[in-house]
Amino acid sequence: MRGGTLILLLGLVGVGIAFDKGVWTLPAGWNPWRPLAVENPPTPLTRWKLGRLQDDPEACLAVLARSDEPALAYTPLADHEPVAGCPLENVVRLERSGVRFSSSFVASCPLAVAWLRYERHRLQPAARALFGEPVASVEHYGSFACRNIYGREEGRRSQHATAEALDVAAYRLADGRRIALPGDWGDDDVEGDFLERARQGACDVFGTVLGPDYNAAHADHFHLSMRGWRVCR
Ligand SMILES: [Zn+2]
């Protein structure tokens, strides 16, 4: 065995012992064995952890239950079929998060977790940076709709059909100022900047984000949904 190899081996043994004795610990967001937490900053593992919650309602509800967001209010819902052909599984009714909503809505549990992460790690930091105050409420066009993707008669179900998507139309700040997609999108001012940051931030969290630049059907809202891999238009 050459000297270099021996040193490498001893080094690896040392690293192993350090982890084993708890001298070093991986930050929770980087540890694949640690469950997702709303407050952990995004890492490359986050999407994978979020995706796994879709098939594990118990683990997903546990993430919501452990959230340290004091204002969070939600009700877990039993699996049900509100409209024939669109059964809902692993869903909650989200009444409020750190923000108030224009109305409560049914969300897949992972969508609720994703929203909380978006708000914590992207939306509120952008609002504080640009306006010096947080977003207080969010206006939306709903989450559940038993239908196919717009413009498709046949085939692909919209992610709204499984309550895995939310359409956001406007954000209102603590001082009452309203920043809306119909009106402020694309403007060369602080409101326009904020909406651009709100969209980019959403792309870091959600699987698919569609906005006014995508097509006319999305001219007045952001479509934020779970499935997809960084679709950001
Ligand atoms: Zn939508």
JSON list of C-alpha atoms and ligand atoms in Angstrom, two decimals:
[
{"chain": "A", "resi": 1, "resn": "MET", "atom": "CA", "xyz": [0.00, 0.00, 0.00]},
{"chain": "A", "resi": 2, "resn": "ARG", "atom": "CA", "xyz": [1.43, 3.35, -0.95]},
{"chain": "A", "resi": 3, "resn": "GLY", "atom": "CA", "xyz": [1.65, 6.12, 1.59]},
{"chain": "A", "resi": 4, "resn": "GLY", "atom": "CA", "xyz": [-0.95, 8.30, -0.16]},
{"chain": "A", "resi": 5, "resn": "THR", "atom": "CA", "xyz": [-3.53, 5.51, -0.17]},
{"chain": "A", "resi": 6, "resn": "LEU", "atom": "CA", "xyz": [-2.94, 4.79, 3.50]},
{"chain": "A", "resi": 7, "resn": "ILE", "atom": "CA", "xyz": [-3.44, 8.45, 4.43]},
{"chain": "A", "resi": 8, "resn": "LEU", "atom": "CA", "xyz": [-6.65, 8.55, 2.38]},
{"chain": "A", "resi": 9, "resn": "LEU", "atom": "CA", "xyz": [-7.97, 5.41, 4.11]},
{"chain": "A", "resi": 10, "resn": "LEU", "atom": "CA", "xyz": [-7.13, 6.75, 7.55]},
{"chain": "A", "resi": 11, "resn": "GLY", "atom": "CA", "xyz": [-8.82, 10.01, 6.59]},
{"chain": "A", "resi": 12, "resn": "LEU", "atom": "CA", "xyz": [-12.03, 8.21, 5.54]},
{"chain": "A", "resi": 13, "resn": "VAL", "atom": "CA", "xyz": [-12.05, 6.20, 8.77]},
{"chain": "A", "resi": 14, "resn": "GLY", "atom": "CA", "xyz": [-11.64, 9.43, 10.69]},
{"chain": "A", "resi": 15, "resn": "VAL", "atom": "CA", "xyz": [-14.57, 11.07, 8.85]},
{"chain": "A", "resi": 16, "resn": "GLY", "atom": "CA", "xyz": [-16.71, 8.00, 9.56]},
{"chain": "A", "resi": 17, "resn": "ILE", "atom": "CA", "xyz": [-15.87, 8.12, 13.27]},
{"chain": "A", "resi": 18, "resn": "ALA", "atom": "CA", "xyz": [-16.57, 11.87, 13.39]},
{"chain": "A", "resi": 19, "resn": "PHE", "atom": "CA", "xyz": [-20.10, 11.35, 11.99]},
{"chain": "A", "resi": 20, "resn": "ASP", "atom": "CA", "xyz": [-20.67, 8.31, 14.20]},
{"chain": "A", "resi": 21, "resn": "LYS", "atom": "CA", "xyz": [-19.70, 10.16, 17.38]},
{"chain": "A", "resi": 22, "resn": "GLY", "atom": "CA", "xyz": [-21.78, 13.16, 16.37]},
{"chain": "A", "resi": 23, "resn": "VAL", "atom": "CA", "xyz": [-18.72, 15.42, 16.12]},
{"chain": "A", "resi": 24, "resn": "TRP", "atom": "CA", "xyz": [-19.98, 16.39, 12.68]},
{"chain": "A", "resi": 25, "resn": "THR", "atom": "CA", "xyz": [-23.60, 16.40, 11.71]},
{"chain": "A", "resi": 26, "resn": "LEU", "atom": "CA", "xyz": [-25.09, 17.05, 8.30]},
{"chain": "A", "resi": 27, "resn": "PRO", "atom": "CA", "xyz": [-27.44, 20.05, 8.20]},
{"chain": "A", "resi": 28, "resn": "ALA", "atom": "CA", "xyz": [-30.97, 18.59, 8.13]},
{"chain": "A", "resi": 29, "resn": "GLY", "atom": "CA", "xyz": [-31.67, 19.79, 4.59]},
{"chain": "A", "resi": 30, "resn": "TRP", "atom": "CA", "xyz": [-28.69, 17.83, 3.29]},
{"chain": "A", "resi": 31, "resn": "ASN", "atom": "CA", "xyz": [-29.43, 14.65, 5.20]},
{"chain": "A", "resi": 32, "resn": "PRO", "atom": "CA", "xyz": [-31.51, 12.24, 3.07]},
{"chain": "A", "resi": 33, "resn": "TRP", "atom": "CA", "xyz": [-32.66, 10.39, 6.20]},
{"chain": "A", "resi": 34, "resn": "ARG", "atom": "CA", "xyz": [-34.03, 13.47, 7.92]},
{"chain": "A", "resi": 35, "resn": "PRO", "atom": "CA", "xyz": [-37.65, 14.30, 7.04]},
{"chain": "A", "resi": 36, "resn": "LEU", "atom": "CA", "xyz": [-38.38, 17.56, 5.23]},
{"chain": "A", "resi": 37, "resn": "ALA", "atom": "CA", "xyz": [-39.01, 20.55, 7.46]},
{"chain": "A", "resi": 38, "resn": "VAL", "atom": "CA", "xyz": [-40.64, 23.81, 6.37]},
{"chain": "A", "resi": 39, "resn": "GLU", "atom": "CA", "xyz": [-37.89, 25.86, 8.00]},
{"chain": "A", "resi": 40, "resn": "ASN", "atom": "CA", "xyz": [-34.90, 24.07, 6.41]},
{"chain": "A", "resi": 41, "resn": "PRO", "atom": "CA", "xyz": [-33.45, 26.15, 3.57]},
{"chain": "A", "resi": 42, "resn": "PRO", "atom": "CA", "xyz": [-33.73, 24.60, 0.10]},
{"chain": "A", "resi": 43, "resn": "THR", "atom": "CA", "xyz": [-31.03, 22.13, -0.96]},
{"chain": "A", "resi": 44, "resn": "PRO", "atom": "CA", "xyz": [-30.77, 19.88, -4.04]},
{"chain": "A", "resi": 45, "resn": "LEU", "atom": "CA", "xyz": [-32.49, 17.16, -1.95]},
{"chain": "A", "resi": 46, "resn": "THR", "atom": "CA", "xyz": [-35.59, 19.22, -1.22]},
{"chain": "A", "resi": 47, "resn": "ARG", "atom": "CA", "xyz": [-37.54, 18.36, -4.38]},
{"chain": "A", "resi": 48, "resn": "TRP", "atom": "CA", "xyz": [-36.91, 14.70, -3.86]},
{"chain": "A", "resi": 49, "resn": "LYS", "atom": "CA", "xyz": [-38.08, 14.88, -0.26]},
{"chain": "A", "resi": 50, "resn": "LEU", "atom": "CA", "xyz": [-41.16, 16.89, -1.29]},
{"chain": "A", "resi": 51, "resn": "GLY", "atom": "CA", "xyz": [-41.99, 14.38, -4.05]},
{"chain": "A", "resi": 52, "resn": "ARG", "atom": "CA", "xyz": [-41.90, 11.47, -1.62]},
{"chain": "A", "resi": 53, "resn": "LEU", "atom": "CA", "xyz": [-44.62, 13.08, 0.51]},
{"chain": "A", "resi": 54, "resn": "GLN", "atom": "CA", "xyz": [-47.18, 12.57, -2.27]},
{"chain": "A", "resi": 55, "resn": "ASP", "atom": "CA", "xyz": [-47.38, 8.84, -1.54]},
{"chain": "A", "resi": 56, "resn": "ASP", "atom": "CA", "xyz": [-46.96, 9.16, 2.21]},
{"chain": "A", "resi": 57, "resn": "PRO", "atom": "CA", "xyz": [-49.87, 11.11, 3.73]},
{"chain": "A", "resi": 58, "resn": "GLU", "atom": "CA", "xyz": [-48.75, 10.39, 7.28]},
{"chain": "A", "resi": 59, "resn": "ALA", "atom": "CA", "xyz": [-45.27, 11.77, 6.71]},
{"chain": "A", "resi": 60, "resn": "CYS", "atom": "CA", "xyz": [-46.72, 14.80, 4.90]},
{"chain": "A", "resi": 61, "resn": "LEU", "atom": "CA", "xyz": [-49.15, 15.67, 7.70]},
{"chain": "A", "resi": 62, "resn": "ALA", "atom": "CA", "xyz": [-46.25, 15.30, 10.14]},
{"chain": "A", "resi": 63, "resn": "VAL", "atom": "CA", "xyz": [-44.32, 17.98, 8.20]},
{"chain": "A", "resi": 64, "resn": "LEU", "atom": "CA", "xyz": [-47.29, 20.36, 8.57]},
{"chain": "A", "resi": 65, "resn": "ALA", "atom": "CA", "xyz": [-47.70, 19.46, 12.25]},
{"chain": "A", "resi": 66, "resn": "ARG", "atom": "CA", "xyz": [-44.02, 20.19, 12.93]},
{"chain": "A", "resi": 67, "resn": "SER", "atom": "CA", "xyz": [-44.04, 23.53, 11.11]},
{"chain": "A", "resi": 68, "resn": "ASP", "atom": "CA", "xyz": [-43.09, 26.42, 13.35]},
{"chain": "A", "resi": 69, "resn": "GLU", "atom": "CA", "xyz": [-45.36, 28.86, 11.46]},
{"chain": "A", "resi": 70, "resn": "PRO", "atom": "CA", "xyz": [-47.52, 30.17, 14.32]},
{"chain": "A", "resi": 71, "resn": "ALA", "atom": "CA", "xyz": [-50.44, 31.36, 12.18]},
{"chain": "A", "resi": 72, "resn": "LEU", "atom": "CA", "xyz": [-50.75, 28.15, 10.12]},
{"chain": "A", "resi": 73, "resn": "ALA", "atom": "CA", "xyz": [-54.30, 26.79, 10.11]},
{"chain": "A", "resi": 74, "resn": "TYR", "atom": "CA", "xyz": [-55.40, 23.74, 8.14]},
{"chain": "A", "resi": 75, "resn": "THR", "atom": "CA", "xyz": [-57.71, 20.77, 8.37]},
{"chain": "A", "resi": 76, "resn": "PRO", "atom": "CA", "xyz": [-56.69, 17.31, 7.12]},
{"chain": "A", "resi": 77, "resn": "LEU", "atom": "CA", "xyz": [-59.44, 15.91, 4.87]},
{"chain": "A", "resi": 78, "resn": "ALA", "atom": "CA", "xyz": [-60.40, 12.29, 4.32]},
{"chain": "A", "resi": 79, "resn": "ASP", "atom": "CA", "xyz": [-59.93, 10.99, 0.79]},
{"chain": "A", "resi": 80, "resn": "HIS", "atom": "CA", "xyz": [-63.05, 11.89, -1.16]},
{"chain": "A", "resi": 81, "resn": "GLU", "atom": "CA", "xyz": [-64.41, 12.46, -4.66]},
{"chain": "A", "resi": 82, "resn": "PRO", "atom": "CA", "xyz": [-65.99, 15.94, -4.81]},
{"chain": "A", "resi": 83, "resn": "VAL", "atom": "CA", "xyz": [-66.65, 15.59, -8.55]},
{"chain": "A", "resi": 84, "resn": "ALA", "atom": "CA", "xyz": [-67.08, 12.30, -10.38]},
{"chain": "A", "resi": 85, "resn": "GLY", "atom": "CA", "xyz": [-63.81, 11.41, -12.07]},
{"chain": "A", "resi": 86, "resn": "CYS", "atom": "CA", "xyz": [-61.60, 13.50, -9.80]},
{"chain": "A", "resi": 87, "resn": "PRO", "atom": "CA", "xyz": [-60.92, 11.66, -6.56]},
{"chain": "A", "resi": 88, "resn": "LEU", "atom": "CA", "xyz": [-58.80, 13.55, -4.03]},
{"chain": "A", "resi": 89, "resn": "GLU", "atom": "CA", "xyz": [-56.23, 11.82, -1.85]},
{"chain": "A", "resi": 90, "resn": "ASN", "atom": "CA", "xyz": [-53.79, 13.15, 0.72]},
{"chain": "A", "resi": 91, "resn": "VAL", "atom": "CA", "xyz": [-55.47, 16.56, 0.87]},
{"chain": "A", "resi": 92, "resn": "VAL", "atom": "CA", "xyz": [-55.97, 19.28, 3.46]},
{"chain": "A", "resi": 93, "resn": "ARG", "atom": "CA", "xyz": [-58.01, 22.47, 3.58]},
{"chain": "A", "resi": 94, "resn": "LEU", "atom": "CA", "xyz": [-55.52, 25.31, 3.96]},
{"chain": "A", "resi": 95, "resn": "GLU", "atom": "CA", "xyz": [-57.15, 28.16, 5.85]},
{"chain": "A", "resi": 96, "resn": "ARG", "atom": "CA", "xyz": [-54.10, 30.32, 6.34]},
{"chain": "A", "resi": 97, "resn": "SER", "atom": "CA", "xyz": [-50.34, 30.10, 6.45]},
{"chain": "A", "resi": 98, "resn": "GLY", "atom": "CA", "xyz": [-48.12, 33.05, 7.40]},
{"chain": "A", "resi": 99, "resn": "VAL", "atom": "CA", "xyz": [-50.45, 34.96, 5.06]},
{"chain": "A", "resi": 100, "resn": "ARG", "atom": "CA", "xyz": [-54.23, 35.17, 4.81]},
{"chain": "A", "resi": 101, "resn": "PHE", "atom": "CA", "xyz": [-55.86, 33.86, 1.65]},
{"chain": "A", "resi": 102, "resn": "SER", "atom": "CA", "xyz": [-58.76, 35.39, -0.25]},
{"chain": "A", "resi": 103, "resn": "SER", "atom": "CA", "xyz": [-60.49, 32.10, 0.57]},
{"chain": "A", "resi": 104, "resn": "SER", "atom": "CA", "xyz": [-59.46, 28.80, 2.10]},
{"chain": "A", "resi": 105, "resn": "PHE", "atom": "CA", "xyz": [-58.73, 26.08, -0.44]},
{"chain": "A", "resi": 106, "resn": "VAL", "atom": "CA", "xyz": [-58.29, 22.34, -0.78]},
{"chain": "A", "resi": 107, "resn": "ALA", "atom": "CA", "xyz": [-54.66, 21.49, -1.41]},
{"chain": "A", "resi": 108, "resn": "SER", "atom": "CA", "xyz": [-52.77, 18.26, -1.75]},
{"chain": "A", "resi": 109, "resn": "CYS", "atom": "CA", "xyz": [-50.71, 18.01, 1.42]},
{"chain": "A", "resi": 110, "resn": "PRO", "atom": "CA", "xyz": [-47.44, 18.39, -0.51]},
{"chain": "A", "resi": 111, "resn": "LEU", "atom": "CA", "xyz": [-48.83, 21.55, -2.18]},
{"chain": "A", "resi": 112, "resn": "ALA", "atom": "CA", "xyz": [-49.50, 23.00, 1.28]},
{"chain": "A", "resi": 113, "resn": "VAL", "atom": "CA", "xyz": [-45.93, 22.13, 2.35]},
{"chain": "A", "resi": 114, "resn": "ALA", "atom": "CA", "xyz": [-44.52, 23.63, -0.86]},
{"chain": "A", "resi": 115, "resn": "TRP", "atom": "CA", "xyz": [-46.54, 26.82, -0.34]},
{"chain": "A", "resi": 116, "resn": "LEU", "atom": "CA", "xyz": [-45.17, 27.20, 3.21]},
{"chain": "A", "resi": 117, "resn": "ARG", "atom": "CA", "xyz": [-41.63, 26.71, 1.94]},
{"chain": "A", "resi": 118, "resn": "TYR", "atom": "CA", "xyz": [-42.17, 29.18, -0.90]},
{"chain": "A", "resi": 119, "resn": "GLU", "atom": "CA", "xyz": [-43.52, 31.77, 1.48]},
{"chain": "A", "resi": 120, "resn": "ARG", "atom": "CA", "xyz": [-40.75, 31.29, 4.04]},
{"chain": "A", "resi": 121, "resn": "HIS", "atom": "CA", "xyz": [-37.72, 31.03, 1.80]},
{"chain": "A", "resi": 122, "resn": "ARG", "atom": "CA", "xyz": [-38.61, 33.06, -1.29]},
{"chain": "A", "resi": 123, "resn": "LEU", "atom": "CA", "xyz": [-41.77, 35.20, -1.16]},
{"chain": "A", "resi": 124, "resn": "GLN", "atom": "CA", "xyz": [-41.32, 36.95, 2.18]},
{"chain": "A", "resi": 125, "resn": "PRO", "atom": "CA", "xyz": [-37.58, 37.60, 1.74]},
{"chain": "A", "resi": 126, "resn": "ALA", "atom": "CA", "xyz": [-38.38, 39.25, -1.62]},
{"chain": "A", "resi": 127, "resn": "ALA", "atom": "CA", "xyz": [-41.13, 41.39, -0.08]},
{"chain": "A", "resi": 128, "resn": "ARG", "atom": "CA", "xyz": [-38.91, 42.46, 2.82]},
{"chain": "A", "resi": 129, "resn": "ALA", "atom": "CA", "xyz": [-36.01, 43.26, 0.49]},
{"chain": "A", "resi": 130, "resn": "LEU", "atom": "CA", "xyz": [-38.08, 45.39, -1.89]},
{"chain": "A", "resi": 131, "resn": "PHE", "atom": "CA", "xyz": [-40.75, 46.92, 0.36]},
{"chain": "A", "resi": 132, "resn": "GLY", "atom": "CA", "xyz": [-39.37, 46.50, 3.88]},
{"chain": "A", "resi": 133, "resn": "GLU", "atom": "CA", "xyz": [-42.45, 44.58, 4.94]},
{"chain": "A", "resi": 134, "resn": "PRO", "atom": "CA", "xyz": [-43.95, 41.14, 4.41]},
{"chain": "A", "resi": 135, "resn": "VAL", "atom": "CA", "xyz": [-46.84, 39.98, 2.28]},
{"chain": "A", "resi": 136, "resn": "ALA", "atom": "CA", "xyz": [-49.93, 39.84, 4.50]},
{"chain": "A", "resi": 137, "resn": "SER", "atom": "CA", "xyz": [-52.45, 38.26, 2.15]},
{"chain": "A", "resi": 138, "resn": "VAL", "atom": "CA", "xyz": [-52.70, 36.45, -1.16]},
{"chain": "A", "resi": 139, "resn": "GLU", "atom": "CA", "xyz": [-55.54, 36.51, -3.67]},
{"chain": "A", "resi": 140, "resn": "HIS", "atom": "CA", "xyz": [-55.99, 33.33, -5.66]},
{"chain": "A", "resi": 141, "resn": "TYR", "atom": "CA", "xyz": [-58.30, 31.83, -8.28]},
{"chain": "A", "resi": 142, "resn": "GLY", "atom": "CA", "xyz": [-58.49, 28.44, -6.61]},
{"chain": "A", "resi": 143, "resn": "SER", "atom": "CA", "xyz": [-56.75, 25.10, -6.52]},
{"chain": "A", "resi": 144, "resn": "PHE", "atom": "CA", "xyz": [-59.22, 22.33, -7.34]},
{"chain": "A", "resi": 145, "resn": "ALA", "atom": "CA", "xyz": [-60.90, 22.06, -10.73]},
{"chain": "A", "resi": 146, "resn": "CYS", "atom": "CA", "xyz": [-61.89, 18.75, -12.27]},
{"chain": "A", "resi": 147, "resn": "ARG", "atom": "CA", "xyz": [-60.66, 19.35, -15.81]},
{"chain": "A", "resi": 148, "resn": "ASN", "atom": "CA", "xyz": [-58.00, 18.69, -18.41]},
{"chain": "A", "resi": 149, "resn": "ILE", "atom": "CA", "xyz": [-55.20, 21.08, -19.25]},
{"chain": "A", "resi": 150, "resn": "TYR", "atom": "CA", "xyz": [-56.58, 24.13, -21.08]},
{"chain": "A", "resi": 151, "resn": "GLY", "atom": "CA", "xyz": [-56.98, 23.63, -24.78]},
{"chain": "A", "resi": 152, "resn": "ARG", "atom": "CA", "xyz": [-56.94, 19.83, -24.57]},
{"chain": "A", "resi": 153, "resn": "GLU", "atom": "CA", "xyz": [-60.18, 18.03, -25.12]},
{"chain": "A", "resi": 154, "resn": "GLU", "atom": "CA", "xyz": [-58.65, 14.62, -24.65]},
{"chain": "A", "resi": 155, "resn": "GLY", "atom": "CA", "xyz": [-56.07, 13.28, -22.35]},
{"chain": "A", "resi": 156, "resn": "ARG", "atom": "CA", "xyz": [-53.94, 15.07, -19.86]},
{"chain": "A", "resi": 157, "resn": "ARG", "atom": "CA", "xyz": [-55.56, 16.05, -16.62]},
{"chain": "A", "resi": 158, "resn": "SER", "atom": "CA", "xyz": [-54.67, 19.43, -15.20]},
{"chain": "A", "resi": 159, "resn": "GLN", "atom": "CA", "xyz": [-52.85, 19.32, -11.87]},
{"chain": "A", "resi": 160, "resn": "HIS", "atom": "CA", "xyz": [-55.88, 21.23, -10.59]},
{"chain": "A", "resi": 161, "resn": "ALA", "atom": "CA", "xyz": [-57.85, 17.97, -10.97]},
{"chain": "A", "resi": 162, "resn": "THR", "atom": "CA", "xyz": [-55.90, 16.53, -8.02]},
{"chain": "A", "resi": 163, "resn": "ALA", "atom": "CA", "xyz": [-55.65, 19.81, -6.05]},
{"chain": "A", "resi": 164, "resn": "GLU", "atom": "CA", "xyz": [-51.92, 19.91, -6.75]},
{"chain": "A", "resi": 165, "resn": "ALA", "atom": "CA", "xyz": [-51.97, 23.42, -8.22]},
{"chain": "A", "resi": 166, "resn": "LEU", "atom": "CA", "xyz": [-52.79, 26.94, -7.02]},
{"chain": "A", "resi": 167, "resn": "ASP", "atom": "CA", "xyz": [-53.46, 29.99, -9.21]},
{"chain": "A", "resi": 168, "resn": "VAL", "atom": "CA", "xyz": [-52.17, 33.18, -7.58]},
{"chain": "A", "resi": 169, "resn": "ALA", "atom": "CA", "xyz": [-53.49, 36.53, -8.81]},
{"chain": "A", "resi": 170, "resn": "ALA", "atom": "CA", "xyz": [-52.24, 39.15, -6.35]},
{"chain": "A", "resi": 171, "resn": "TYR", "atom": "CA", "xyz": [-50.22, 39.80, -3.22]},
{"chain": "A", "resi": 172, "resn": "ARG", "atom": "CA", "xyz": [-51.14, 42.39, -0.62]},
{"chain": "A", "resi": 173, "resn": "LEU", "atom": "CA", "xyz": [-48.55, 43.86, 1.75]},
{"chain": "A", "resi": 174, "resn": "ALA", "atom": "CA", "xyz": [-49.00, 44.55, 5.45]},
{"chain": "A", "resi": 175, "resn": "ASP", "atom": "CA", "xyz": [-49.64, 48.25, 4.70]},
{"chain": "A", "resi": 176, "resn": "GLY", "atom": "CA", "xyz": [-52.46, 47.38, 2.30]},
{"chain": "A", "resi": 177, "resn": "ARG", "atom": "CA", "xyz": [-50.53, 47.93, -0.94]},
{"chain": "A", "resi": 178, "resn": "ARG", "atom": "CA", "xyz": [-51.74, 45.50, -3.60]},
{"chain": "A", "resi": 179, "resn": "ILE", "atom": "CA", "xyz": [-49.48, 44.01, -6.27]},
{"chain": "A", "resi": 180, "resn": "ALA", "atom": "CA", "xyz": [-51.47, 42.18, -8.90]},
{"chain": "A", "resi": 181, "resn": "LEU", "atom": "CA", "xyz": [-50.62, 40.22, -12.01]},
{"chain": "A", "resi": 182, "resn": "PRO", "atom": "CA", "xyz": [-53.30, 41.95, -13.99]},
{"chain": "A", "resi": 183, "resn": "GLY", "atom": "CA", "xyz": [-51.72, 45.43, -13.80]},
{"chain": "A", "resi": 184, "resn": "ASP", "atom": "CA", "xyz": [-48.23, 45.16, -12.35]},
{"chain": "A", "resi": 185, "resn": "TRP", "atom": "CA", "xyz": [-46.71, 42.26, -14.31]},
{"chain": "A", "resi": 186, "resn": "GLY", "atom": "CA", "xyz": [-43.90, 43.34, -16.62]},
{"chain": "A", "resi": 187, "resn": "ASP", "atom": "CA", "xyz": [-43.79, 46.88, -15.28]},
{"chain": "A", "resi": 188, "resn": "ASP", "atom": "CA", "xyz": [-40.37, 48.50, -14.95]},
{"chain": "A", "resi": 189, "resn": "ASP", "atom": "CA", "xyz": [-40.87, 49.44, -11.32]},
{"chain": "A", "resi": 190, "resn": "VAL", "atom": "CA", "xyz": [-40.62, 47.92, -7.86]},
{"chain": "A", "resi": 191, "resn": "GLU", "atom": "CA", "xyz": [-43.96, 46.11, -8.20]},
{"chain": "A", "resi": 192, "resn": "GLY", "atom": "CA", "xyz": [-42.85, 44.56, -11.49]},
{"chain": "A", "resi": 193, "resn": "ASP", "atom": "CA", "xyz": [-39.54, 43.54, -9.87]},
{"chain": "A", "resi": 194, "resn": "PHE", "atom": "CA", "xyz": [-41.38, 41.98, -6.99]},
{"chain": "A", "resi": 195, "resn": "LEU", "atom": "CA", "xyz": [-43.61, 39.89, -9.27]},
{"chain": "A", "resi": 196, "resn": "GLU", "atom": "CA", "xyz": [-40.58, 38.73, -11.22]},
{"chain": "A", "resi": 197, "resn": "ARG", "atom": "CA", "xyz": [-38.87, 37.69, -7.97]},
{"chain": "A", "resi": 198, "resn": "ALA", "atom": "CA", "xyz": [-42.07, 36.05, -6.75]},
{"chain": "A", "resi": 199, "resn": "ARG", "atom": "CA", "xyz": [-42.15, 33.99, -9.96]},
{"chain": "A", "resi": 200, "resn": "GLN", "atom": "CA", "xyz": [-38.44, 33.08, -9.93]},
{"chain": "A", "resi": 201, "resn": "GLY", "atom": "CA", "xyz": [-38.67, 32.11, -6.28]},
{"chain": "A", "resi": 202, "resn": "ALA", "atom": "CA", "xyz": [-41.64, 29.87, -7.02]},
{"chain": "A", "resi": 203, "resn": "CYS", "atom": "CA", "xyz": [-39.58, 28.12, -9.67]},
{"chain": "A", "resi": 204, "resn": "ASP", "atom": "CA", "xyz": [-37.12, 27.10, -6.94]},
{"chain": "A", "resi": 205, "resn": "VAL", "atom": "CA", "xyz": [-39.87, 25.32, -5.01]},
{"chain": "A", "resi": 206, "resn": "PHE", "atom": "CA", "xyz": [-42.68, 24.13, -7.31]},
{"chain": "A", "resi": 207, "resn": "GLY", "atom": "CA", "xyz": [-42.37, 21.59, -10.12]},
{"chain": "A", "resi": 208, "resn": "THR", "atom": "CA", "xyz": [-44.21, 23.76, -12.64]},
{"chain": "A", "resi": 209, "resn": "VAL", "atom": "CA", "xyz": [-44.67, 27.54, -12.66]},
{"chain": "A", "resi": 210, "resn": "LEU", "atom": "CA", "xyz": [-46.55, 29.19, -15.52]},
{"chain": "A", "resi": 211, "resn": "GLY", "atom": "CA", "xyz": [-47.19, 32.92, -15.83]},
{"chain": "A", "resi": 212, "resn": "PRO", "atom": "CA", "xyz": [-48.20, 35.65, -18.27]},
{"chain": "A", "resi": 213, "resn": "ASP", "atom": "CA", "xyz": [-45.14, 35.03, -20.46]},
{"chain": "A", "resi": 214, "resn": "TYR", "atom": "CA", "xyz": [-46.30, 31.47, -21.10]},
{"chain": "A", "resi": 215, "resn": "ASN", "atom": "CA", "xyz": [-49.67, 31.99, -22.77]},
{"chain": "A", "resi": 216, "resn": "ALA", "atom": "CA", "xyz": [-52.88, 34.01, -22.72]},
{"chain": "A", "resi": 217, "resn": "ALA", "atom": "CA", "xyz": [-54.58, 31.52, -20.37]},
{"chain": "A", "resi": 218, "resn": "HIS", "atom": "CA", "xyz": [-52.08, 32.60, -17.70]},
{"chain": "A", "resi": 219, "resn": "ALA", "atom": "CA", "xyz": [-52.16, 36.36, -18.39]},
{"chain": "A", "resi": 220, "resn": "ASP", "atom": "CA", "xyz": [-53.61, 37.21, -14.98]},
{"chain": "A", "resi": 221, "resn": "HIS", "atom": "CA", "xyz": [-52.10, 34.65, -12.61]},
{"chain": "A", "resi": 222, "resn": "PHE", "atom": "CA", "xyz": [-49.20, 32.42, -11.67]},
{"chain": "A", "resi": 223, "resn": "HIS", "atom": "CA", "xyz": [-49.97, 28.72, -11.90]},
{"chain": "A", "resi": 224, "resn": "LEU", "atom": "CA", "xyz": [-47.94, 26.97, -9.18]},
{"chain": "A", "resi": 225, "resn": "SER", "atom": "CA", "xyz": [-48.05, 23.18, -9.24]},
{"chain": "A", "resi": 226, "resn": "MET", "atom": "CA", "xyz": [-46.24, 20.17, -7.91]},
{"chain": "A", "resi": 227, "resn": "ARG", "atom": "CA", "xyz": [-45.46, 17.88, -10.83]},
{"chain": "A", "resi": 228, "resn": "GLY", "atom": "CA", "xyz": [-42.84, 18.67, -13.45]},
{"chain": "A", "resi": 229, "resn": "TRP", "atom": "CA", "xyz": [-39.16, 19.30, -13.06]},
{"chain": "A", "resi": 230, "resn": "ARG", "atom": "CA", "xyz": [-38.39, 23.00, -12.90]},
{"chain": "A", "resi": 231, "resn": "VAL", "atom": "CA", "xyz": [-40.81, 23.97, -15.64]},
{"chain": "A", "resi": 232, "resn": "CYS", "atom": "CA", "xyz": [-40.57, 27.75, -15.30]},
{"chain": "A", "resi": 233, "resn": "ARG", "atom": "CA", "xyz": [-42.25, 29.88, -17.99]},
{"chain": "B", "resi": 1, "resn": "ZN", "atom": "ZN", "xyz": [-53.52, 26.78, -12.73]}
]
